[in-house]
mmCIF file of C-alpha atoms in Angstrom:
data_model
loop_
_atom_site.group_PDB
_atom_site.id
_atom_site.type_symbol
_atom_site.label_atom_id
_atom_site.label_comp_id
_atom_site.label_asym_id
_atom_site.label_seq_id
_atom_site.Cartn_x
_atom_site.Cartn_y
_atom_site.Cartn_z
ATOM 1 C CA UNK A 872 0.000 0.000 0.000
ATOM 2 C CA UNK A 873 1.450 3.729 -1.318
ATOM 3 C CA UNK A 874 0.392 5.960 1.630
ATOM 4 C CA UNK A 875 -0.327 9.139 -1.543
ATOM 5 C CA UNK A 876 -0.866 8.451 -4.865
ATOM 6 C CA UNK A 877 2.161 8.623 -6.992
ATOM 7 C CA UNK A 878 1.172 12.025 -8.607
ATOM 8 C CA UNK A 879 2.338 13.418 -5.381
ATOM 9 C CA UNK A 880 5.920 12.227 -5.590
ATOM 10 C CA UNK A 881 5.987 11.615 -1.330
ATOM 11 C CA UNK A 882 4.931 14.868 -0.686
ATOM 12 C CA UNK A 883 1.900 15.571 1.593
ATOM 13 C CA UNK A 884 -1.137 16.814 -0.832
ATOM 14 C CA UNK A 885 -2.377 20.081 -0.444
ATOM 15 C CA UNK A 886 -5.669 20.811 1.298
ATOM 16 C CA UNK A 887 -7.310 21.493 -2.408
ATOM 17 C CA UNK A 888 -6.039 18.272 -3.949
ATOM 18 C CA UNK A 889 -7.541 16.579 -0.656
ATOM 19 C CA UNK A 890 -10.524 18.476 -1.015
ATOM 20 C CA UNK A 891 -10.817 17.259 -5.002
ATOM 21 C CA UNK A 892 -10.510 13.769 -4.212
ATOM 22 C CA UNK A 893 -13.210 13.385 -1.189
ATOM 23 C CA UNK A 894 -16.712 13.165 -3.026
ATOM 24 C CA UNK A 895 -19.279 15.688 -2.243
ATOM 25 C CA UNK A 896 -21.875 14.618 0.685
ATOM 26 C CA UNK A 897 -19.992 12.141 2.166
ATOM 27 C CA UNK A 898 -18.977 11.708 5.949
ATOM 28 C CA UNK A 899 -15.166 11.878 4.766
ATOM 29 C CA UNK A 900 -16.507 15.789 3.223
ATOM 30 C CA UNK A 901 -18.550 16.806 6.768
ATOM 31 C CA UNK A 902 -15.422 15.934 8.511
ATOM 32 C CA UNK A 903 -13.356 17.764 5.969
ATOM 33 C CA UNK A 904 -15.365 21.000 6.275
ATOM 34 C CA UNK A 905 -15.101 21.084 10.180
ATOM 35 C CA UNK A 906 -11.583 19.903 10.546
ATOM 36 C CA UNK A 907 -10.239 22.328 7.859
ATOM 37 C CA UNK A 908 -12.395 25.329 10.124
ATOM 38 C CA UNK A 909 -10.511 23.676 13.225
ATOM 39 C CA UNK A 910 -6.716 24.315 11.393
ATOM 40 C CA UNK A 911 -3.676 22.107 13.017
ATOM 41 C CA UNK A 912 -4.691 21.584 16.350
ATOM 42 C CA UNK A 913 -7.677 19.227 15.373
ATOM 43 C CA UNK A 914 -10.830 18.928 16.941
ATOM 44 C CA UNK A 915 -12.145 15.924 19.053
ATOM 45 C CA UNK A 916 -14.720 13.359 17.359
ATOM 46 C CA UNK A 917 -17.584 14.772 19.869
ATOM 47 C CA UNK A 918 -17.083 17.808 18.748
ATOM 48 C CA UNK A 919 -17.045 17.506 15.371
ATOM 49 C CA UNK A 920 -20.294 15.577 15.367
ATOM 50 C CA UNK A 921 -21.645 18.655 17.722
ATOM 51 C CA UNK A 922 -20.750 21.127 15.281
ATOM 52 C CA UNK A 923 -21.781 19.130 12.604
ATOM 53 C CA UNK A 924 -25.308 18.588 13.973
ATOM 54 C CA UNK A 925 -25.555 22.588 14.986
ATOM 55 C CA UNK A 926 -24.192 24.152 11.916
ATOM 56 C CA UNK A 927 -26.956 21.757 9.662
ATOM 57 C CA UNK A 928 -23.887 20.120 8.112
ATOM 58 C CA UNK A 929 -24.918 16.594 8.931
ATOM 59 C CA UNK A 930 -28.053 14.950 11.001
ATOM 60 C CA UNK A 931 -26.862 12.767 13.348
ATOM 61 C CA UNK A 932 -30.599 11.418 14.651
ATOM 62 C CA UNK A 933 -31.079 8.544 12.850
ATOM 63 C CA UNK A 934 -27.012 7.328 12.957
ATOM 64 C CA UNK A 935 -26.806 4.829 16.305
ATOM 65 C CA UNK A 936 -23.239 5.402 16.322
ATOM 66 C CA UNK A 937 -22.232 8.675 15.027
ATOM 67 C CA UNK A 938 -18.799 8.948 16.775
ATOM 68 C CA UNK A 939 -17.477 5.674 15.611
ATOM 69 C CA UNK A 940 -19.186 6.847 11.926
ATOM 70 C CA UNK A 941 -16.587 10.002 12.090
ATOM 71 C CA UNK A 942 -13.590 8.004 13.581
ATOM 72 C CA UNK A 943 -13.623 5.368 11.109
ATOM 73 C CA UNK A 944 -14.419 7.950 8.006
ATOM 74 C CA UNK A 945 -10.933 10.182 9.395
ATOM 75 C CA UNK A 946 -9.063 6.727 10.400
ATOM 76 C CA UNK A 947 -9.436 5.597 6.897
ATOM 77 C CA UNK A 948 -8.251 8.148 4.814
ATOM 78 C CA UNK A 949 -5.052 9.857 4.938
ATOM 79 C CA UNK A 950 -6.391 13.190 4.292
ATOM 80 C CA UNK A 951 -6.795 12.827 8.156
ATOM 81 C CA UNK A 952 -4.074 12.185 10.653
ATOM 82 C CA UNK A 953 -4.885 11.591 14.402
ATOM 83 C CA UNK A 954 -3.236 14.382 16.519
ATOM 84 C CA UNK A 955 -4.057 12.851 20.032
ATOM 85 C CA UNK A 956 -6.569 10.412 21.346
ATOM 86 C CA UNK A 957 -10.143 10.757 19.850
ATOM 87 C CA UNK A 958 -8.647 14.058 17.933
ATOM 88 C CA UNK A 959 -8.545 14.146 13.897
ATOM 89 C CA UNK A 960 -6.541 17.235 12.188
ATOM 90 C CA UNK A 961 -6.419 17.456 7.944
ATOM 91 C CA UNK A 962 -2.984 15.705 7.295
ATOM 92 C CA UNK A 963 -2.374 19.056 5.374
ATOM 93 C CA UNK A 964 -2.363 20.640 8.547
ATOM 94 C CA UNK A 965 0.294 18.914 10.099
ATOM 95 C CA UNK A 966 2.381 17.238 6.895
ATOM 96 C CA UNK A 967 5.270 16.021 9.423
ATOM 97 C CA UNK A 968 3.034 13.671 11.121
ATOM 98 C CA UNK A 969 3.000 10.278 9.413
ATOM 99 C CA UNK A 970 -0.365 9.355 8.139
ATOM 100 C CA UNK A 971 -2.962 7.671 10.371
ATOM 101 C CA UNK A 972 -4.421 5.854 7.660
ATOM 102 C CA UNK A 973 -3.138 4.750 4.142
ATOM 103 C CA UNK A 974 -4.845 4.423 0.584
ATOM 104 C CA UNK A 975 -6.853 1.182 0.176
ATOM 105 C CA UNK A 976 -4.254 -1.466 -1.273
ATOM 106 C CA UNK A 977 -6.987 -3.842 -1.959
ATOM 107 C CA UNK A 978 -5.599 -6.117 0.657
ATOM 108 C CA UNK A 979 -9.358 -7.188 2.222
ATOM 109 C CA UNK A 980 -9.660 -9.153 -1.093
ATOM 110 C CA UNK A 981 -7.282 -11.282 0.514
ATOM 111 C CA UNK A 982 -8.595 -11.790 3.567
ATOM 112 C CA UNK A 983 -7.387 -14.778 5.747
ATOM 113 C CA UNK A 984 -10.050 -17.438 6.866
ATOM 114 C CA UNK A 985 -9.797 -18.164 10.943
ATOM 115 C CA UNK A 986 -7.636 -21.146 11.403
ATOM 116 C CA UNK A 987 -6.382 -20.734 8.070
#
């Protein structure tokens, strides 16, 4: 697994290539929009789905488990990179931080059976 597409040569992408690649209406985008209002420091899961909820960017009624929702979205991606426990920052933020998350490499298609 490449932790950045090869376009970016290593380097951390910017927040507007990040912001190209996450699709419109999408948890990944909520979390986007707050964390890129909440700069380097971050901002804890709670609060992003508080903010969410109050500024109308995402209803969080019907979703039993909105917190682990937003932590896996931001620990999936590597537009996201976990600055302390329960906190997310935009990896363009803070590009000296390793990544939290990589690129999917595919490697669930491989999946090993219990036992196995």
């Amino acid at each position: 697994g490449v932790a950045t597409p090869a376009a970016y040569n290593g380097r951390v992408p910017t927040l507007e290539e990040d912001r190209a690649r996450i699709r419109p209406n999408t948890v990944k985008f909520f979390c986007f929009q707050v964390l890129e209002a909440a700069g380097p420091e971050g901002m804890r899961v709670g609060d992003m789905m508080e903010l969410m909820q109050a500024q109308g960017i995402k209803d969080w009624t019907d979703t039993a488990t909105p917190k682990n929702t937003i932590t896996t979205a931001c620990g999936q991606d590597p537009t996201f990179v976990r600055v302390a426990p329960a906190t997310f920052a935009l990896r363009a933020f803070c590009p000296d931080l390793p990544p939290t998350a990589t690129l999917p490499s595919h490697k669930s298609s491989t999946a090993r059976t219990p036992g196995a």
